[in-house]
Short mmCIF file of C-alpha atoms in Angstrom, two decimals:
data_model
loop_
_atom_site.label_atom_id
_atom_site.label_comp_id
_atom_site.label_asym_id
_atom_site.label_seq_id
_atom_site.Cartn_x
_atom_site.Cartn_y
_atom_site.Cartn_z
CA MET A 1 -24.18 9.84 -45.19
CA ALA A 2 -23.67 7.95 -41.93
CA ASN A 3 -20.46 8.47 -39.95
CA SER A 4 -17.91 5.72 -39.64
CA VAL A 5 -17.64 4.58 -35.99
CA ILE A 6 -15.15 1.76 -36.58
CA LYS A 7 -12.51 2.14 -39.26
CA ALA A 8 -9.68 -0.30 -39.92
CA ASP A 9 -6.95 0.47 -42.40
CA ASN A 10 -4.48 -2.32 -43.20
CA LEU A 11 -5.11 -3.63 -39.71
CA THR A 12 -2.80 -6.35 -38.41
CA LEU A 13 -3.43 -8.00 -35.05
CA ALA A 14 -1.11 -10.46 -33.37
CA TYR A 15 -0.27 -11.93 -29.95
CA LYS A 16 3.24 -12.72 -31.25
CA VAL A 17 4.76 -10.28 -33.71
CA ASP A 18 5.64 -12.93 -36.31
CA GLU A 19 2.29 -14.76 -36.07
CA PRO A 20 -0.48 -12.35 -37.15
CA VAL A 21 -4.05 -13.40 -36.47
CA ILE A 22 -5.58 -10.68 -38.67
CA LYS A 23 -3.50 -9.48 -41.63
CA ASN A 24 -3.69 -6.15 -43.47
CA SER A 25 -7.47 -5.88 -43.32
CA SER A 26 -9.41 -2.76 -44.15
CA PHE A 27 -13.09 -2.10 -43.49
CA ASP A 28 -15.33 0.44 -41.93
CA ILE A 29 -18.54 0.23 -39.99
CA ASN A 30 -21.00 3.08 -40.03
CA SER A 31 -22.90 4.46 -37.10
CA GLY A 32 -26.22 2.70 -36.58
CA SER A 33 -25.17 -0.48 -38.45
CA PHE A 34 -25.85 -3.99 -37.33
CA VAL A 35 -22.83 -6.14 -38.17
CA PHE A 36 -22.15 -9.84 -37.92
CA ILE A 37 -18.61 -11.17 -37.92
CA THR A 38 -18.37 -14.88 -38.58
CA GLY A 39 -15.59 -17.35 -39.15
CA PRO A 40 -14.38 -20.77 -38.09
CA SER A 41 -12.98 -21.37 -34.60
CA GLY A 42 -9.58 -19.79 -34.10
CA SER A 43 -10.01 -17.52 -37.10
CA GLY A 44 -9.56 -14.37 -35.03
CA LYS A 45 -13.16 -13.22 -34.45
CA SER A 46 -12.70 -12.68 -30.71
CA THR A 47 -9.25 -11.18 -31.33
CA LEU A 48 -10.83 -8.62 -33.63
CA ILE A 49 -13.51 -7.66 -31.13
CA LYS A 50 -10.88 -7.45 -28.38
CA SER A 51 -9.04 -4.89 -30.48
CA PHE A 52 -12.29 -2.87 -30.77
CA TYR A 53 -12.41 -2.37 -27.00
CA GLY A 54 -8.68 -1.78 -26.72
CA ALA A 55 -7.67 -5.01 -24.98
CA LEU A 56 -5.32 -5.76 -27.88
CA LYS A 57 -3.41 -3.07 -29.72
CA PRO A 58 -2.79 -3.26 -33.47
CA VAL A 59 0.73 -4.29 -34.43
CA GLY A 60 0.26 -2.82 -37.89
CA GLY A 61 -2.06 -0.50 -39.75
CA GLU A 62 -4.60 1.64 -38.01
CA LEU A 63 -7.79 1.09 -36.07
CA VAL A 64 -10.02 4.05 -35.25
CA ILE A 65 -13.01 3.70 -32.93
CA GLY A 66 -15.31 6.69 -32.53
CA GLY A 67 -12.66 8.94 -34.03
CA VAL A 68 -9.98 7.72 -31.60
CA SER A 69 -6.95 5.85 -32.95
CA LEU A 70 -6.16 2.82 -30.78
CA HIS A 71 -2.56 2.53 -31.93
CA ASP A 72 -0.86 4.48 -29.12
CA ILE A 73 -3.84 5.33 -26.98
CA ARG A 74 -3.17 6.53 -23.42
CA PRO A 75 -4.89 4.58 -20.58
CA SER A 76 -6.98 7.61 -19.56
CA LYS A 77 -8.23 8.08 -23.13
CA LEU A 78 -8.96 4.36 -23.42
CA ASN A 79 -11.05 4.55 -20.23
CA PHE A 80 -12.90 7.51 -21.73
CA LEU A 81 -13.56 5.59 -24.96
CA ARG A 82 -14.78 2.49 -23.13
CA LYS A 83 -17.50 4.51 -21.42
CA TYR A 84 -19.19 4.70 -24.82
CA LEU A 85 -19.01 0.94 -25.41
CA GLY A 86 -21.30 -1.82 -24.18
CA ILE A 87 -19.50 -5.16 -24.18
CA ILE A 88 -21.00 -8.63 -23.95
CA PHE A 89 -18.54 -11.45 -23.42
CA GLN A 90 -18.90 -15.11 -24.18
CA ASP A 91 -17.97 -15.90 -20.57
CA TYR A 92 -20.24 -13.09 -19.23
CA LYS A 93 -17.53 -11.40 -17.11
CA LEU A 94 -19.83 -10.55 -14.22
CA ILE A 95 -18.37 -9.55 -10.87
CA ASN A 96 -19.18 -12.53 -8.69
CA GLU A 97 -18.93 -10.65 -5.38
CA TRP A 98 -21.53 -8.12 -6.50
CA THR A 99 -25.30 -8.58 -6.74
CA ILE A 100 -26.96 -8.75 -10.14
CA LYS A 101 -28.33 -5.24 -9.65
CA LYS A 102 -24.90 -3.81 -8.82
CA ASN A 103 -23.39 -5.56 -11.85
CA VAL A 104 -25.93 -3.85 -14.09
CA MET A 105 -25.21 -0.53 -12.37
CA LEU A 106 -21.46 -0.77 -13.11
CA PRO A 107 -21.27 1.33 -16.32
CA LEU A 108 -23.53 3.96 -14.76
CA LEU A 109 -21.43 4.14 -11.59
CA ILE A 110 -18.34 4.57 -13.76
CA ALA A 111 -20.11 7.31 -15.71
CA GLY A 112 -20.68 9.10 -12.40
CA TYR A 113 -24.47 8.90 -12.09
CA SER A 114 -26.05 9.14 -8.64
CA LYS A 115 -26.83 5.90 -6.83
CA GLU A 116 -30.56 6.54 -7.19
CA VAL A 117 -30.36 6.98 -10.97
CA CYS A 118 -28.17 3.86 -11.25
CA GLU A 119 -30.60 1.78 -9.19
CA ASN A 120 -33.66 2.91 -11.16
CA GLN A 121 -31.99 2.22 -14.49
CA ALA A 122 -30.77 -1.19 -13.27
CA LYS A 123 -34.27 -2.12 -12.12
CA LYS A 124 -35.72 -1.09 -15.50
CA LEU A 125 -33.17 -3.15 -17.41
CA LEU A 126 -33.53 -6.19 -15.20
CA LYS A 127 -37.25 -6.05 -15.96
CA HIS A 128 -36.41 -6.03 -19.69
CA VAL A 129 -34.31 -9.17 -19.31
CA ARG A 130 -36.95 -10.76 -17.05
CA LEU A 131 -34.70 -10.93 -14.01
CA SER A 132 -36.27 -8.37 -11.64
CA HIS A 133 -37.00 -11.11 -9.14
CA LYS A 134 -33.31 -12.02 -8.93
CA ALA A 135 -31.91 -8.48 -8.55
CA ASP A 136 -30.33 -9.21 -5.17
CA ARG A 137 -28.87 -12.58 -6.10
CA TYR A 138 -25.23 -13.15 -7.01
CA PRO A 139 -24.06 -14.25 -10.49
CA LEU A 140 -23.01 -17.73 -9.41
CA GLU A 141 -26.56 -18.39 -8.19
CA LEU A 142 -27.88 -17.93 -11.77
CA SER A 143 -27.87 -20.21 -14.82
CA GLY A 144 -25.64 -19.44 -17.82
CA GLY A 145 -28.58 -18.02 -19.78
CA GLU A 146 -29.56 -15.77 -16.88
CA GLN A 147 -26.01 -14.57 -16.42
CA GLN A 148 -25.78 -13.64 -20.09
CA ARG A 149 -29.07 -11.72 -19.77
CA VAL A 150 -27.53 -9.79 -16.86
CA ALA A 151 -24.48 -9.07 -19.05
CA MET A 152 -26.87 -7.85 -21.75
CA ALA A 153 -28.61 -5.53 -19.29
CA ARG A 154 -25.22 -4.21 -18.17
CA ALA A 155 -24.16 -3.58 -21.78
CA LEU A 156 -27.32 -1.53 -22.38
CA ALA A 157 -27.36 0.32 -19.05
CA HIS A 158 -25.54 3.46 -20.16
CA ASN A 159 -27.02 3.71 -23.69
CA PRO A 160 -23.68 3.00 -25.37
CA VAL A 161 -22.81 4.24 -28.85
CA ILE A 162 -21.49 0.79 -29.84
CA ILE A 163 -22.39 -2.64 -28.50
CA LEU A 164 -19.71 -5.28 -29.00
CA ALA A 165 -20.94 -8.82 -28.44
CA ASP A 166 -18.62 -11.81 -28.51
CA GLU A 167 -20.66 -14.98 -29.09
CA PRO A 168 -23.51 -13.64 -26.96
CA THR A 169 -25.77 -16.65 -27.43
CA GLY A 170 -23.24 -19.48 -27.56
CA ASN A 171 -24.47 -22.39 -25.38
CA LEU A 172 -27.65 -20.55 -24.32
CA ASP A 173 -31.18 -21.92 -24.23
CA ASP A 174 -33.65 -20.71 -26.87
CA TYR A 175 -35.50 -18.44 -24.45
CA SER A 176 -32.36 -16.53 -23.43
CA SER A 177 -31.04 -16.47 -27.01
CA ASN A 178 -34.26 -14.98 -28.38
CA LEU A 179 -34.39 -12.42 -25.59
CA ILE A 180 -30.80 -11.32 -26.29
CA TRP A 181 -31.31 -11.08 -30.07
CA ASN A 182 -34.50 -9.07 -29.53
CA LEU A 183 -32.69 -6.67 -27.20
CA LEU A 184 -29.76 -6.23 -29.60
CA VAL A 185 -32.13 -5.59 -32.52
CA GLY A 186 -34.22 -3.27 -30.35
CA ALA A 187 -31.15 -1.24 -29.31
CA ASN A 188 -30.13 -0.90 -32.95
CA GLU A 189 -33.56 -0.03 -34.32
CA GLN A 190 -34.92 2.12 -31.53
CA LEU A 191 -31.78 3.80 -30.17
CA GLY A 192 -29.59 3.74 -33.29
CA THR A 193 -26.84 1.89 -31.40
CA THR A 194 -24.17 0.34 -33.60
CA VAL A 195 -24.10 -3.39 -32.89
CA VAL A 196 -21.18 -5.66 -33.75
CA VAL A 197 -21.75 -9.33 -33.05
CA VAL A 198 -19.19 -12.08 -33.34
CA THR A 199 -20.92 -15.41 -33.86
CA HIS A 200 -20.56 -18.83 -35.47
CA HIS A 201 -24.04 -18.72 -36.98
CA ILE A 202 -26.28 -15.83 -37.94
CA PRO A 203 -29.80 -16.62 -36.68
CA SER A 204 -31.96 -17.48 -39.65
CA ASP A 205 -35.01 -15.71 -38.28
CA ILE A 206 -33.35 -12.38 -37.54
CA ARG A 207 -35.46 -9.57 -39.03
CA ILE A 208 -33.07 -6.71 -39.54
CA SER A 209 -30.84 -5.52 -42.35
CA TYR A 210 -27.26 -6.23 -41.46
CA ARG A 211 -23.74 -6.36 -42.83
CA HIS A 212 -21.79 -9.56 -42.68
CA PHE A 213 -18.02 -9.86 -42.43
CA HIS A 214 -16.30 -13.22 -42.59
CA ILE A 215 -12.79 -13.98 -41.37
CA GLU A 216 -10.75 -16.69 -43.00
CA ASP A 217 -6.97 -17.20 -42.94
CA GLY A 218 -6.46 -13.89 -41.20
CA THR A 219 -8.30 -11.87 -43.84
CA ILE A 220 -11.64 -10.13 -43.37
CA TYR A 221 -14.10 -10.26 -46.28
CA GLU A 222 -17.47 -8.58 -46.53
CA VAL A 223 -20.10 -11.12 -47.59
CA SER A 224 -22.66 -9.55 -49.87
CA MET B 1 -15.86 -14.59 8.53
CA LYS B 2 -14.05 -14.12 5.20
CA SER B 3 -14.22 -10.35 5.67
CA LEU B 4 -12.70 -10.64 9.17
CA LYS B 5 -9.94 -12.84 7.75
CA ASN B 6 -9.32 -10.28 4.98
CA HIS B 7 -8.92 -7.52 7.56
CA LEU B 8 -6.80 -9.55 9.99
CA SER B 9 -4.36 -10.58 7.28
CA LEU B 10 -3.39 -6.93 6.84
CA ILE B 11 -3.96 -5.74 10.41
CA LEU B 12 -1.56 -8.33 11.91
CA PRO B 13 1.54 -7.41 9.86
CA LEU B 14 0.75 -3.71 10.22
CA PHE B 15 0.26 -4.04 13.95
CA SER B 16 3.52 -6.00 14.28
CA ILE B 17 5.55 -3.45 12.38
CA PHE B 18 3.92 -0.53 14.22
CA PHE B 19 4.53 -2.24 17.55
CA ALA B 20 8.19 -2.93 16.70
CA ILE B 21 8.79 0.66 15.57
CA GLU B 22 6.97 2.18 18.54
CA PHE B 23 8.73 -0.18 20.94
CA TYR B 24 12.06 0.84 19.42
CA ILE B 25 11.18 4.56 19.62
CA VAL B 26 10.03 4.29 23.25
CA LEU B 27 13.06 2.22 24.24
CA ASP B 28 15.40 4.64 22.48
CA ARG B 29 13.72 7.53 24.29
CA VAL B 30 13.99 5.71 27.63
CA ILE B 31 17.66 4.90 27.02
CA LYS B 32 18.38 8.53 26.11
CA ASP B 33 16.61 9.74 29.25
CA TYR B 34 18.52 7.19 31.29
CA GLU B 35 21.79 8.25 29.65
CA ASN B 36 21.03 11.86 30.52
CA GLY B 37 20.38 10.80 34.09
CA LEU B 38 23.67 8.91 34.16
CA ARG B 39 25.52 11.83 32.62
CA GLU B 40 24.15 14.09 35.34
CA ASP B 41 25.49 11.73 38.00
CA TYR B 42 28.65 10.68 36.22
CA ILE B 43 31.92 12.47 37.05
CA VAL B 44 35.61 12.03 36.37
CA LEU B 45 38.00 12.90 39.21
CA ILE B 46 41.45 14.30 38.64
CA SER B 47 44.21 15.37 40.96
CA ALA B 48 46.72 18.01 39.93
CA ASP B 49 49.68 19.84 41.39
CA ARG B 50 48.52 23.20 40.09
CA GLU B 51 45.33 25.11 39.72
CA ILE B 52 43.35 23.85 36.70
CA ASP B 53 40.57 25.71 34.96
CA LYS B 54 38.10 24.71 32.26
CA GLU B 55 40.15 26.33 29.47
CA ASP B 56 43.06 23.97 30.29
CA LEU B 57 40.82 20.99 29.52
CA THR B 58 38.71 22.12 26.58
CA PRO B 59 41.41 21.51 23.93
CA TYR B 60 41.43 17.87 25.05
CA ILE B 61 37.86 16.91 26.05
CA ASP B 62 34.27 18.23 25.99
CA VAL B 63 33.70 19.49 29.50
CA GLU B 64 30.36 20.67 30.80
CA SER B 65 31.68 21.80 34.16
CA LEU B 66 34.79 21.68 36.28
CA GLU B 67 34.58 22.03 40.01
CA GLU B 68 37.35 21.97 42.58
CA ILE B 69 36.77 19.78 45.58
CA ASP B 70 37.35 21.64 48.80
CA SER B 71 40.40 19.93 50.38
CA LYS B 72 39.11 20.88 53.81
CA SER B 73 36.19 18.53 53.33
CA LEU B 74 38.59 15.71 52.49
CA VAL B 75 40.60 16.37 55.64
CA SER B 76 37.51 16.60 57.81
CA ARG B 77 36.53 13.20 56.48
CA LEU B 78 39.83 11.82 57.79
CA GLU B 79 39.20 13.53 61.12
CA ARG B 80 35.74 11.95 61.30
CA GLU B 81 37.47 8.61 60.96
CA GLY B 82 39.62 9.46 64.04
CA ILE B 83 42.83 10.42 62.27
CA SER B 84 44.25 13.68 63.62
CA VAL B 85 45.55 15.86 60.84
CA ASP B 86 47.41 19.19 60.78
CA PHE B 87 45.51 20.73 57.95
CA GLU B 88 47.83 23.67 57.28
CA SER B 89 51.00 21.54 56.95
CA LEU B 90 49.13 18.85 55.00
CA LYS B 91 47.79 21.47 52.61
CA LYS B 92 51.35 22.25 51.43
CA PHE B 93 51.77 18.70 50.15
CA MET B 94 48.21 17.94 49.12
CA PRO B 95 47.31 17.99 45.39
CA ARG B 96 44.24 19.80 44.16
CA PHE B 97 41.21 17.64 43.41
CA TYR B 98 38.71 18.39 40.64
CA ARG B 99 35.35 16.99 39.70
CA ILE B 100 34.71 17.01 35.90
CA LYS B 101 31.23 16.70 34.42
CA LEU B 102 31.28 15.65 30.76
CA GLU B 103 29.02 16.97 28.01
CA HIS B 104 27.73 13.49 27.14
CA PHE B 105 27.83 10.03 28.59
CA PRO B 106 30.97 8.51 27.03
CA THR B 107 31.41 5.08 25.51
CA GLY B 108 34.05 2.75 26.97
CA ASP B 109 36.54 3.67 24.22
CA GLU B 110 35.83 7.37 24.63
CA LEU B 111 36.46 7.02 28.34
CA LYS B 112 39.91 5.55 27.70
CA ARG B 113 40.70 8.42 25.30
CA ILE B 114 39.47 10.96 27.84
CA GLU B 115 41.73 9.41 30.49
CA ASP B 116 44.76 9.50 28.17
CA ARG B 117 44.10 13.10 27.15
CA LEU B 118 43.57 14.29 30.71
CA LYS B 119 46.91 12.78 31.67
CA ARG B 120 48.51 14.95 28.97
CA VAL B 121 47.21 18.14 30.60
CA GLU B 122 50.06 19.91 32.32
CA GLY B 123 49.94 19.40 36.08
CA VAL B 124 47.47 16.51 36.10
CA LYS B 125 48.86 13.70 38.21
CA ARG B 126 46.03 11.19 38.43
CA VAL B 127 42.75 10.50 36.67
CA GLU B 128 39.93 8.40 38.09
CA THR B 129 37.20 7.50 35.59
CA PHE B 130 35.44 4.78 37.62
CA GLU B 131 35.80 2.71 34.48
CA ASN B 132 34.48 -0.56 35.86
CA SER B 133 31.14 0.71 37.07
CA HIS B 134 30.85 2.93 33.99
CA ASN B 135 31.38 0.00 31.63
CA LYS B 136 28.82 -2.19 33.40
CA ILE B 137 26.09 0.41 33.01
CA TYR B 138 27.12 1.43 29.54
CA ASN B 139 27.29 -2.15 28.27
CA MET B 140 23.84 -2.81 29.65
CA LEU B 141 22.49 0.14 27.67
CA ILE B 142 24.28 -1.03 24.52
CA VAL B 143 22.86 -4.54 24.91
CA LEU B 144 19.34 -3.12 25.34
CA LYS B 145 19.75 -0.95 22.25
CA GLN B 146 21.10 -3.83 20.18
CA ILE B 147 18.30 -6.15 21.30
CA SER B 148 15.69 -3.57 20.32
CA LYS B 149 17.40 -3.06 16.94
CA ILE B 150 17.45 -6.81 16.25
CA PHE B 151 13.81 -7.06 17.36
CA LEU B 152 12.90 -4.20 15.02
CA ALA B 153 14.81 -5.72 12.10
CA ILE B 154 13.28 -9.20 12.52
CA THR B 155 9.77 -7.79 12.90
CA ALA B 156 10.26 -5.51 9.89
CA ILE B 157 11.40 -8.44 7.73
CA ILE B 158 8.54 -10.70 8.82
CA SER B 159 5.97 -7.92 8.43
CA THR B 160 7.29 -6.97 4.99
CA LEU B 161 7.01 -10.60 3.89
CA LEU B 162 3.45 -10.77 5.26
CA ILE B 163 2.54 -7.56 3.42
CA PHE B 164 4.01 -8.98 0.19
CA LYS B 165 1.93 -12.13 0.71
CA GLN B 166 -1.14 -9.98 1.31
CA MET B 167 -0.44 -8.07 -1.92
CA GLN B 168 -0.39 -11.39 -3.79
CA VAL B 169 -3.70 -12.39 -2.14
CA TRP B 170 -5.22 -9.02 -3.08
CA TYR B 171 -4.01 -9.45 -6.64
CA LEU B 172 -5.58 -12.89 -6.98
CA GLU B 173 -8.81 -11.89 -5.22
CA HIS B 174 -9.39 -8.58 -6.98
CA ARG B 175 -7.75 -9.08 -10.39
CA GLU B 176 -10.93 -10.27 -12.12
CA ARG B 177 -13.14 -7.53 -10.64
CA MET B 178 -10.60 -4.81 -11.45
CA TYR B 179 -10.20 -6.14 -15.00
CA ILE B 180 -13.95 -6.12 -15.62
CA MET B 181 -14.19 -2.57 -14.24
CA GLU B 182 -11.27 -1.58 -16.47
CA LEU B 183 -13.09 -2.99 -19.52
CA PHE B 184 -15.99 -0.66 -18.78
CA GLY B 185 -13.68 2.34 -18.45
CA ALA B 186 -13.30 2.66 -14.67
CA PRO B 187 -10.27 4.80 -13.76
CA LEU B 188 -7.51 3.33 -11.57
CA TRP B 189 -8.75 4.96 -8.35
CA MET B 190 -12.23 3.52 -8.86
CA ARG B 191 -10.94 0.02 -9.63
CA SER B 192 -8.79 0.18 -6.51
CA GLY B 193 -11.55 1.71 -4.36
CA VAL B 194 -12.21 -1.45 -2.35
CA LEU B 195 -8.51 -1.94 -1.63
CA ILE B 196 -7.96 1.74 -0.76
CA ARG B 197 -10.81 1.60 1.78
CA LEU B 198 -9.43 -1.67 3.16
CA ALA B 199 -5.94 -0.17 3.48
CA ILE B 200 -7.17 2.97 5.28
CA VAL B 201 -9.53 1.13 7.65
CA ASP B 202 -6.95 -1.55 8.51
CA THR B 203 -4.21 1.03 9.13
CA LEU B 204 -6.50 2.93 11.50
CA LEU B 205 -7.58 -0.29 13.27
CA SER B 206 -3.92 -1.33 13.69
CA LEU B 207 -3.08 2.06 15.19
CA ALA B 208 -6.09 1.92 17.52
CA ALA B 209 -5.03 -1.55 18.69
CA LEU B 210 -1.47 -0.33 19.24
CA TYR B 211 -2.62 2.72 21.20
CA GLY B 212 -4.85 0.46 23.29
CA LEU B 213 -1.93 -1.84 24.06
CA PHE B 214 0.41 1.00 25.05
CA TYR B 215 -2.32 2.68 27.08
CA TYR B 216 -2.87 -0.58 28.94
CA LEU B 217 0.85 -1.24 29.42
CA LEU B 218 1.67 2.25 30.64
CA ASN B 219 -1.21 2.20 33.11
CA ALA B 220 -0.44 -1.28 34.36
CA LYS B 221 0.85 -1.21 37.92
CA ILE B 222 3.81 -3.46 37.20
CA MET B 223 5.00 -1.14 34.43
CA GLN B 224 4.53 1.97 36.57
CA ASN B 225 6.56 0.37 39.38
CA LEU B 226 9.27 -0.62 36.93
CA LEU B 227 9.54 2.87 35.44
CA GLY B 228 9.40 4.37 38.93
CA VAL B 229 12.45 2.33 40.00
CA VAL B 230 14.54 3.90 37.25
CA SER B 231 12.85 7.33 37.64
CA LEU B 232 11.56 7.36 34.08
CA LYS B 233 8.35 8.67 32.60
CA ILE B 234 6.76 7.75 29.28
CA SER B 235 4.01 10.16 28.29
CA LEU B 236 0.92 9.03 26.43
CA SER B 237 0.80 12.37 24.61
CA GLN B 238 4.23 11.62 23.13
CA ILE B 239 2.93 8.22 22.06
CA MET B 240 -0.05 9.96 20.40
CA VAL B 241 2.41 12.03 18.34
CA ASP B 242 4.25 8.82 17.41
CA MET B 243 0.92 7.25 16.40
CA ALA B 244 0.22 10.13 14.02
CA LEU B 245 3.63 9.64 12.38
CA LEU B 246 3.15 5.86 12.29
CA GLY B 247 -0.29 6.47 10.72
CA VAL B 248 1.29 8.48 7.91
CA PHE B 249 3.96 5.80 7.48
CA GLY B 250 1.37 2.98 7.55
CA LEU B 251 -0.89 4.70 5.03
CA ALA B 252 2.08 5.32 2.75
CA VAL B 253 3.04 1.60 2.90
CA THR B 254 -0.49 0.24 2.41
CA LEU B 255 -1.52 2.71 -0.30
CA PHE B 256 1.74 2.04 -2.13
CA SER B 257 0.93 -1.70 -1.93
CA VAL B 258 -2.56 -1.02 -3.35
CA ILE B 259 -1.07 0.98 -6.23
CA VAL B 260 1.41 -1.82 -6.99
CA VAL B 261 -1.42 -4.40 -7.04
CA SER B 262 -3.65 -2.16 -9.20
CA VAL B 263 -0.93 -1.29 -11.69
CA ARG B 264 0.11 -4.94 -11.90
CA GLN B 265 -3.48 -5.86 -12.82
CA VAL B 266 -3.79 -3.38 -15.72
CA GLY B 267 -4.63 -5.24 -18.93
CA GLN B 268 -4.35 -8.67 -17.23
#
């Protein structure tokens, strides 16, 4: 039986204590799963994924990621946990003062790999996302689709246990969208990485078995 | 260009505060040396109708030395001016004169107290403190000290404000980068790495600039002439020691600022 890597028990998330975004929800996600989380705008999809990487702490219930409870997690432990996560943001969150290559190297530098190892891995990943020729450019010199491909490469750089993707293909061209879906599926199938994707629409042509959670009125349902 | 601006915006306030502190330290040292010189030269004269020794005075004032003035020398001075004097008969009526050297250079108020107390000593008839010339010199020293204190205070306030402004600039410039690094699990020291390097380099550059300025000033002919007039010496080795202390102080200030900025960013 697969291990649970994300487990929520009566989870309540809120920005203001008396206005919960997610209410008393329980679910668990096993290691190696591919999960879609859908829901209308403002339903709390991004809030939920934020809580997975510890940017928002639960106000009620319990949330355990990789065996670590996020309720009263210390900053040093949160940093440790985040080293095992690959995060893709809707707004890319690339460091604009750094080159593309250095951006991809970031998780590896944090993990303490040598510069040479980081550079080789970054080059390999940039080749995967078809951006080798732009390795020394800066994020603002790239299109939105290219920036998201860089963010994808960065999320994969350190072979994370879990990839969390928040609307990874929103507003992207077909070429970049397909490339990103292929990489996410590839990471899940070939490396056994758990992938959690928040999206408005599940691509119709995706060829992988997945679980689907839907958020409505603050409650999370599993869609069978 | 942006990088130069980034450095200058920290180097300038640091340099100003270092300069103000070093200027104050040097001036204080010069004033102390000058005070010591004055103390060496400064004496209080008393006349008494009996023999006085140091123990008679110590209950009243802090005396470094007490020396009786040979009355013969006073009489010979009169003789040099053409006044014939019968020393032996004059000696019977003449008071004894003493030269008192004090342990420290007194303030104007202290001088008045010393005069009053000396007058209370049994046998002391007259006290001459040369109050007017003393006060002129002493007031000049006080004015110099006060000016340097005001200068230090103003510079410290302006520099502190500039450092606060720089902290705000750092926060705005580096917040996004530090947040992204935090999301990928970078520890605080790694997120602040750029700022820590900037703080160390800029502190060292400010100190180098300050040393250069003092080296130039102390070797400038005009400054050497000026110090020569008042028989004062300022050693560069002493300034090097000051620089080391200022370096520690500067690093403490800048690294503290970096920590404040980094901690303020957490979770932003």
